[in-house]
Amino acid sequence: MYIVMVTPELAPVAKVGGLADVIFGLSRELEIRGNSVEIILPKYDCMWYDQIFGLCVDYDNLWVPYYGQWIHCTVFFGFVHGRKCYFIDPHSDKNFFNRGVFYGHWDDAERFGFFCRAALQYMLMANKHPDIIHCHDWQTALIPVLLFDIYANLGMTHPRVCFTLHNMKHQGITGEFIFREIGLNPPEYFRADRFQDDNNPHVVNLMKGGIVYSNFVTTVSPQYAWDIRTSDQGFGMGHTLYSYQGKFGGILNGVDYDVWNPETDNYIPHKYSAGTLDDKYKNKEALRHRLLIRQDLKPVICAVSRLDHQKGVYLIKRALYYALANGWQFVLLGSGSEQGINDEFWRIKCELNDNPDCHIELGYNEELSHLIYAGSDLIVIPSLFEPCGLTQMVAMKYGTIPIVRNTGGLSNTVFDANYSDLPFEQRNGYTFFDPTNEALEHAMQRAVGLWYEFPLQFRQLMENAMSYDYSWNHPGQHYLNVYEFIKNK
Ligand code: ADP
């Protein structure tokens, strides 16, 4: 099958969150299975260009409609760790993708609206007729409507569209000007059954339109698919998803085990597997050594997270203080984009600077994250909502037991050591329901209790966690089933 991914992110060159990893991992899996996959994304100035191999001009004469005029674009081609990628570079004084950051500008909707039109215009001019165009998040939600209402009339009758929702918090709320920008007639599209937001009739909701127009809609875990249809986690999209539930489903993300595998990981000093778990403790020693934490008979609990409201920052903070109050150790690797949250964690970092049982590292540090996963005993993930979550699956691969809030993808992947219905060999962590200090502390107590009192059972739990296959193997097949289903419709 010939598949084109249209996406705002791709790991490792343009990564903000898990979406970037999904595009890379899924594309690779699909290629391994014999499909042809191409990826189209904007040519941001802030990409990691040293990770793009053989960057060259592929198409220099692309003219893209914009408010009835034309913007000249160059399309570059390059390999990103083997993936075939096309980067769209508009030449305009708007500087759509030369802003030093990926998102966060007042005209984000306009920037990505242009990207959608440009991606399709490029496919048309380059004579690409994929079986499937796979779009991701609101930034690419205008692709299906443009395809079916404009580009199908220009000869692109072949492709079917799969649209994946990675996070319902960001839906692309904008004004009706967006239709004029990309060459659509606003009254036809700014309607309750199309792009009009369900809660605010004065605004356009791009994600909603993407759902309406796509052939199939997926989200990144079965539980999140349920949560966003039936609770406030849908951020107002529940009604639309309910209406289109016949073409909607959840597919769990996979983890790239080429990157995340303690048997082959070059970022950690001692490689190990479930059969050589003693070597994990050498990494624990190395982690403590590096972060100036004392060597002692104590569990190391970690958190590796964006410091965002979604991730339950107040519970992460609570977990840290609770661990220290109980004489355990805590390592936090957190990156924040909100000023208030950043300031708070910098204050905590200064306060605990001399504490020998704690280290707080603020910022994004991929290399250190590997050592933290390898060297910790437990990881806390108290998310308020979690579409899928990669952290818990990565941690389990490293034999680090997750303590998670039972929501979204976390509840599809972590099965409580005490309360799960599964046999013990299939239990792999600790879960709690209420987003409260008490619920979190209770789960932490149970986990650390097992670590201290029943080390053999704890070790068994680690082996259970490591034996799960959360690679792209299964999700890759599920996506192919979806593609096959819509291709033949
Ligand atoms: P989200 O996409 O919502 O941030 P996920 O759990 O899906 O959450 O993916 C997070 C990914 O980003 C994981 O691979 C995790 O290791 C990584 N990560 C998160 N914060 C940091 C950080 N501060 N430094 C390094 N890696 C991080």
mmCIF file of C-alpha atoms in Angstrom, residues 152-399:
data_model
loop_
_atom_site.group_PDB
_atom_site.id
_atom_site.type_symbol
_atom_site.label_atom_id
_atom_site.label_comp_id
_atom_site.label_asym_id
_atom_site.label_seq_id
_atom_site.Cartn_x
_atom_site.Cartn_y
_atom_site.Cartn_z
ATOM 1 C CA ALA A 152 -10.810 15.177 -6.177
ATOM 2 C CA ASN A 153 -12.125 17.440 -8.964
ATOM 3 C CA LEU A 154 -8.550 17.957 -10.118
ATOM 4 C CA GLY A 155 -7.975 14.217 -10.485
ATOM 5 C CA MET A 156 -7.076 13.060 -6.978
ATOM 6 C CA THR A 157 -9.971 10.655 -6.711
ATOM 7 C CA HIS A 158 -7.941 7.789 -5.342
ATOM 8 C CA PRO A 159 -6.801 8.544 -1.756
ATOM 9 C CA ARG A 160 -8.796 7.746 1.366
ATOM 10 C CA VAL A 161 -8.175 9.685 4.565
ATOM 11 C CA CYS A 162 -7.433 8.338 8.030
ATOM 12 C CA PHE A 163 -7.366 11.046 10.724
ATOM 13 C CA THR A 164 -5.745 10.389 14.091
ATOM 14 C CA LEU A 165 -6.564 12.435 17.195
ATOM 15 C CA HIS A 166 -3.560 12.543 19.501
ATOM 16 C CA ASN A 167 -4.837 15.021 22.079
ATOM 17 C CA MET A 168 -8.324 16.487 22.389
ATOM 18 C CA LYS A 169 -7.138 19.471 24.362
ATOM 19 C CA HIS A 170 -5.939 21.153 21.196
ATOM 20 C CA GLN A 171 -8.669 21.310 18.546
ATOM 21 C CA GLY A 172 -7.653 24.214 16.313
ATOM 22 C CA ILE A 173 -10.204 26.849 17.237
ATOM 23 C CA THR A 174 -10.188 29.682 14.734
ATOM 24 C CA GLY A 175 -12.348 32.035 12.648
ATOM 25 C CA GLU A 176 -14.130 31.557 9.337
ATOM 26 C CA PHE A 177 -11.345 33.457 7.548
ATOM 27 C CA ILE A 178 -9.530 30.111 7.470
ATOM 28 C CA PHE A 179 -11.802 28.923 4.639
ATOM 29 C CA ARG A 180 -11.103 32.009 2.549
ATOM 30 C CA GLU A 181 -7.399 31.511 3.133
ATOM 31 C CA ILE A 182 -7.362 28.033 1.656
ATOM 32 C CA GLY A 183 -9.863 28.659 -1.138
ATOM 33 C CA LEU A 184 -13.146 27.360 0.300
ATOM 34 C CA ASN A 185 -16.409 29.277 0.468
ATOM 35 C CA PRO A 186 -17.058 30.008 4.210
ATOM 36 C CA PRO A 187 -20.889 29.670 4.293
ATOM 37 C CA GLU A 188 -20.676 26.145 2.909
ATOM 38 C CA TYR A 189 -18.356 24.970 5.667
ATOM 39 C CA PHE A 190 -19.121 27.102 8.682
ATOM 40 C CA ARG A 191 -22.148 24.979 9.560
ATOM 41 C CA ALA A 192 -23.211 22.963 12.585
ATOM 42 C CA ASP A 193 -22.840 19.682 10.699
ATOM 43 C CA ARG A 194 -19.346 20.595 9.464
ATOM 44 C CA PHE A 195 -16.784 22.896 11.056
ATOM 45 C CA GLN A 196 -18.852 24.971 13.502
ATOM 46 C CA ASP A 197 -17.789 24.380 17.085
ATOM 47 C CA ASP A 198 -20.429 22.570 19.158
ATOM 48 C CA ASN A 199 -20.028 24.852 22.165
ATOM 49 C CA ASN A 200 -19.341 28.215 20.596
ATOM 50 C CA PRO A 201 -21.278 28.827 17.366
ATOM 51 C CA HIS A 202 -19.078 31.812 16.529
ATOM 52 C CA VAL A 203 -15.887 29.832 15.992
ATOM 53 C CA VAL A 204 -14.535 27.249 13.593
ATOM 54 C CA ASN A 205 -13.315 23.955 15.053
ATOM 55 C CA LEU A 206 -10.807 22.398 12.673
ATOM 56 C CA MET A 207 -10.625 19.063 14.448
ATOM 57 C CA LYS A 208 -14.384 18.665 14.219
ATOM 58 C CA GLY A 209 -14.300 19.243 10.458
ATOM 59 C CA GLY A 210 -11.504 16.700 10.156
ATOM 60 C CA ILE A 211 -13.657 14.132 11.940
ATOM 61 C CA VAL A 212 -16.678 14.875 9.754
ATOM 62 C CA TYR A 213 -14.790 14.630 6.460
ATOM 63 C CA SER A 214 -12.365 11.747 7.083
ATOM 64 C CA ASN A 215 -13.060 8.187 6.008
ATOM 65 C CA PHE A 216 -11.909 6.865 9.354
ATOM 66 C CA VAL A 217 -10.938 8.487 12.647
ATOM 67 C CA THR A 218 -8.680 6.924 15.226
ATOM 68 C CA THR A 219 -7.317 7.952 18.550
ATOM 69 C CA VAL A 220 -4.318 6.604 20.377
ATOM 70 C CA SER A 221 -5.777 4.101 22.830
ATOM 71 C CA PRO A 222 -9.071 2.217 23.205
ATOM 72 C CA GLN A 223 -9.744 3.715 26.638
ATOM 73 C CA TYR A 224 -9.132 7.269 25.417
ATOM 74 C CA ALA A 225 -11.539 6.569 22.544
ATOM 75 C CA TRP A 226 -14.150 5.782 25.169
ATOM 76 C CA ASP A 227 -13.175 8.638 27.504
ATOM 77 C CA ILE A 228 -13.388 11.357 24.857
ATOM 78 C CA ARG A 229 -16.762 10.169 23.597
ATOM 79 C CA THR A 230 -18.363 9.854 27.004
ATOM 80 C CA SER A 231 -16.728 12.349 29.359
ATOM 81 C CA ASP A 232 -15.437 15.899 29.574
ATOM 82 C CA GLN A 233 -12.071 14.592 28.345
ATOM 83 C CA GLY A 234 -13.448 15.128 24.848
ATOM 84 C CA PHE A 235 -13.304 18.871 25.507
ATOM 85 C CA GLY A 236 -16.712 19.295 23.872
ATOM 86 C CA MET A 237 -16.186 16.806 21.022
ATOM 87 C CA GLY A 238 -18.208 13.999 22.611
ATOM 88 C CA HIS A 239 -21.345 14.670 20.564
ATOM 89 C CA THR A 240 -19.514 14.715 17.234
ATOM 90 C CA LEU A 241 -17.580 11.557 18.071
ATOM 91 C CA TYR A 242 -20.772 9.856 19.158
ATOM 92 C CA SER A 243 -22.422 10.798 15.849
ATOM 93 C CA TYR A 244 -19.517 9.330 13.905
ATOM 94 C CA GLN A 245 -18.760 6.378 16.144
ATOM 95 C CA GLY A 246 -19.251 3.983 13.235
ATOM 96 C CA LYS A 247 -15.975 5.191 11.756
ATOM 97 C CA PHE A 248 -14.100 5.779 14.996
ATOM 98 C CA GLY A 249 -11.816 3.579 17.110
ATOM 99 C CA GLY A 250 -8.809 3.530 19.414
ATOM 100 C CA ILE A 251 -5.454 1.974 18.533
ATOM 101 C CA LEU A 252 -2.776 1.899 21.189
ATOM 102 C CA ASN A 253 0.498 3.583 20.224
ATOM 103 C CA GLY A 254 3.637 1.503 20.101
ATOM 104 C CA VAL A 255 7.114 2.112 21.442
ATOM 105 C CA ASP A 256 10.179 2.084 19.226
ATOM 106 C CA TYR A 257 12.225 -0.734 20.736
ATOM 107 C CA ASP A 258 15.202 0.182 18.548
ATOM 108 C CA VAL A 259 15.485 3.322 20.632
ATOM 109 C CA TRP A 260 14.072 2.062 23.912
ATOM 110 C CA ASN A 261 15.653 -1.269 24.739
ATOM 111 C CA PRO A 262 17.921 -1.864 27.756
ATOM 112 C CA GLU A 263 19.659 -4.693 25.885
ATOM 113 C CA THR A 264 21.001 -2.365 23.181
ATOM 114 C CA ASP A 265 20.755 1.139 24.682
ATOM 115 C CA ASN A 266 24.017 3.027 24.171
ATOM 116 C CA TYR A 267 22.961 5.808 26.538
ATOM 117 C CA ILE A 268 23.171 3.531 29.582
ATOM 118 C CA PRO A 269 26.455 2.261 31.029
ATOM 119 C CA HIS A 270 25.239 -1.300 31.712
ATOM 120 C CA LYS A 271 23.005 -3.093 29.245
ATOM 121 C CA TYR A 272 20.612 -5.668 30.693
ATOM 122 C CA SER A 273 17.564 -7.820 30.034
ATOM 123 C CA ALA A 274 14.939 -9.605 32.139
ATOM 124 C CA GLY A 275 17.449 -12.452 32.490
ATOM 125 C CA THR A 276 20.246 -10.183 33.781
ATOM 126 C CA LEU A 277 18.295 -7.883 36.053
ATOM 127 C CA ASP A 278 21.189 -7.504 38.480
ATOM 128 C CA ASP A 279 22.813 -5.257 35.892
ATOM 129 C CA LYS A 280 19.901 -2.863 36.213
ATOM 130 C CA TYR A 281 21.186 -2.074 39.702
ATOM 131 C CA LYS A 282 24.549 -1.050 38.261
ATOM 132 C CA ASN A 283 22.626 1.584 36.323
ATOM 133 C CA LYS A 284 20.940 2.631 39.543
ATOM 134 C CA GLU A 285 24.373 3.161 41.018
ATOM 135 C CA ALA A 286 25.468 5.099 37.940
ATOM 136 C CA LEU A 287 22.352 7.265 38.072
ATOM 137 C CA ARG A 288 22.948 8.117 41.712
ATOM 138 C CA HIS A 289 26.579 8.814 41.008
ATOM 139 C CA ARG A 290 25.757 11.139 38.136
ATOM 140 C CA LEU A 291 23.042 13.032 39.979
ATOM 141 C CA LEU A 292 24.939 13.178 43.292
ATOM 142 C CA ILE A 293 22.387 11.136 45.189
ATOM 143 C CA ARG A 294 23.603 8.970 48.043
ATOM 144 C CA GLN A 295 24.018 5.212 47.617
ATOM 145 C CA ASP A 296 21.676 3.582 50.138
ATOM 146 C CA LEU A 297 19.116 0.795 50.459
ATOM 147 C CA LYS A 298 16.244 2.945 49.221
ATOM 148 C CA PRO A 299 13.982 2.824 46.194
ATOM 149 C CA VAL A 300 14.548 5.453 43.510
ATOM 150 C CA ILE A 301 11.241 6.826 42.289
ATOM 151 C CA CYS A 302 11.289 8.985 39.175
ATOM 152 C CA ALA A 303 9.096 11.155 36.994
ATOM 153 C CA VAL A 304 9.970 11.941 33.354
ATOM 154 C CA SER A 305 7.414 14.321 32.026
ATOM 155 C CA ARG A 306 6.386 17.521 30.405
ATOM 156 C CA LEU A 307 5.398 19.739 33.308
ATOM 157 C CA ASP A 308 1.946 20.493 32.076
ATOM 158 C CA HIS A 309 -1.435 20.596 33.794
ATOM 159 C CA GLN A 310 -2.404 17.434 31.857
ATOM 160 C CA LYS A 311 0.397 15.499 33.518
ATOM 161 C CA GLY A 312 -0.951 16.191 37.017
ATOM 162 C CA VAL A 313 1.888 18.498 38.069
ATOM 163 C CA TYR A 314 0.500 18.998 41.556
ATOM 164 C CA LEU A 315 0.534 15.227 42.033
ATOM 165 C CA ILE A 316 4.090 14.960 40.690
ATOM 166 C CA LYS A 317 5.041 17.586 43.253
ATOM 167 C CA ARG A 318 3.194 15.682 45.944
ATOM 168 C CA ALA A 319 4.905 12.400 44.970
ATOM 169 C CA LEU A 320 8.279 14.094 45.303
ATOM 170 C CA TYR A 321 7.644 15.462 48.792
ATOM 171 C CA TYR A 322 5.912 12.270 49.910
ATOM 172 C CA ALA A 323 8.868 10.148 48.806
ATOM 173 C CA LEU A 324 11.326 12.365 50.642
ATOM 174 C CA ALA A 325 9.168 12.485 53.772
ATOM 175 C CA ASN A 326 9.229 8.674 53.827
ATOM 176 C CA GLY A 327 12.981 8.455 53.349
ATOM 177 C CA TRP A 328 12.828 7.275 49.732
ATOM 178 C CA GLN A 329 14.655 8.860 46.793
ATOM 179 C CA PHE A 330 13.198 10.901 43.956
ATOM 180 C CA VAL A 331 14.482 11.992 40.551
ATOM 181 C CA LEU A 332 12.507 14.388 38.403
ATOM 182 C CA LEU A 333 13.244 15.162 34.763
ATOM 183 C CA GLY A 334 10.679 17.710 33.700
ATOM 184 C CA SER A 335 10.265 20.219 30.922
ATOM 185 C CA GLY A 336 7.754 22.988 31.278
ATOM 186 C CA SER A 337 6.377 25.551 28.899
ATOM 187 C CA GLU A 338 4.143 27.412 31.357
ATOM 188 C CA GLN A 339 5.866 30.192 33.236
ATOM 189 C CA GLY A 340 4.031 29.647 36.526
ATOM 190 C CA ILE A 341 4.756 25.911 36.627
ATOM 191 C CA ASN A 342 8.384 26.478 35.637
ATOM 192 C CA ASP A 343 8.888 29.042 38.370
ATOM 193 C CA GLU A 344 7.382 26.709 40.946
ATOM 194 C CA PHE A 345 9.681 23.831 40.017
ATOM 195 C CA TRP A 346 12.742 26.088 39.940
ATOM 196 C CA ARG A 347 11.820 27.167 43.457
ATOM 197 C CA ILE A 348 11.541 23.518 44.556
ATOM 198 C CA LYS A 349 14.835 22.716 42.871
ATOM 199 C CA CYS A 350 16.595 25.472 44.813
ATOM 200 C CA GLU A 351 14.906 24.409 48.049
ATOM 201 C CA LEU A 352 16.021 20.764 47.640
ATOM 202 C CA ASN A 353 19.384 21.483 46.080
ATOM 203 C CA ASP A 354 21.364 19.988 48.971
ATOM 204 C CA ASN A 355 19.052 17.061 49.641
ATOM 205 C CA PRO A 356 21.072 13.856 49.131
ATOM 206 C CA ASP A 357 17.955 11.841 48.250
ATOM 207 C CA CYS A 358 16.681 13.988 45.445
ATOM 208 C CA HIS A 359 17.583 15.480 42.093
ATOM 209 C CA ILE A 360 15.488 17.753 39.948
ATOM 210 C CA GLU A 361 16.557 18.301 36.362
ATOM 211 C CA LEU A 362 14.524 20.922 34.536
ATOM 212 C CA GLY A 363 14.565 20.930 30.759
ATOM 213 C CA TYR A 364 14.404 18.377 27.983
ATOM 214 C CA ASN A 365 17.194 15.812 28.110
ATOM 215 C CA GLU A 366 16.701 12.685 26.011
ATOM 216 C CA GLU A 367 20.034 11.118 26.942
ATOM 217 C CA LEU A 368 19.513 11.503 30.692
ATOM 218 C CA SER A 369 15.989 10.127 30.373
ATOM 219 C CA HIS A 370 17.429 6.761 29.263
ATOM 220 C CA LEU A 371 19.584 6.497 32.371
ATOM 221 C CA ILE A 372 16.673 7.504 34.581
ATOM 222 C CA TYR A 373 14.445 4.805 33.091
ATOM 223 C CA ALA A 374 17.242 2.250 33.534
ATOM 224 C CA GLY A 375 18.319 3.316 37.028
ATOM 225 C CA SER A 376 14.962 3.847 38.763
ATOM 226 C CA ASP A 377 12.817 1.305 40.574
ATOM 227 C CA LEU A 378 9.501 3.075 40.146
ATOM 228 C CA ILE A 379 8.031 5.843 38.008
ATOM 229 C CA VAL A 380 5.012 8.009 38.840
ATOM 230 C CA ILE A 381 2.640 9.093 36.070
ATOM 231 C CA PRO A 382 -0.343 10.785 37.728
ATOM 232 C CA SER A 383 -1.838 12.300 34.544
ATOM 233 C CA LEU A 384 -5.250 13.939 34.776
ATOM 234 C CA PHE A 385 -5.839 12.611 31.285
ATOM 235 C CA GLU A 386 -3.551 10.623 29.028
ATOM 236 C CA PRO A 387 -4.418 9.828 25.410
ATOM 237 C CA CYS A 388 -1.910 6.966 25.314
ATOM 238 C CA GLY A 389 1.312 7.770 27.140
ATOM 239 C CA LEU A 390 4.666 6.395 26.067
ATOM 240 C CA THR A 391 6.443 6.887 29.368
ATOM 241 C CA GLN A 392 4.826 3.957 31.161
ATOM 242 C CA MET A 393 5.532 1.595 28.261
ATOM 243 C CA VAL A 394 9.158 2.723 27.999
ATOM 244 C CA ALA A 395 9.607 2.394 31.764
ATOM 245 C CA MET A 396 8.219 -1.147 31.736
ATOM 246 C CA LYS A 397 10.655 -2.170 29.012
ATOM 247 C CA TYR A 398 13.406 -1.074 31.432
ATOM 248 C CA GLY A 399 11.864 -2.991 34.340
#
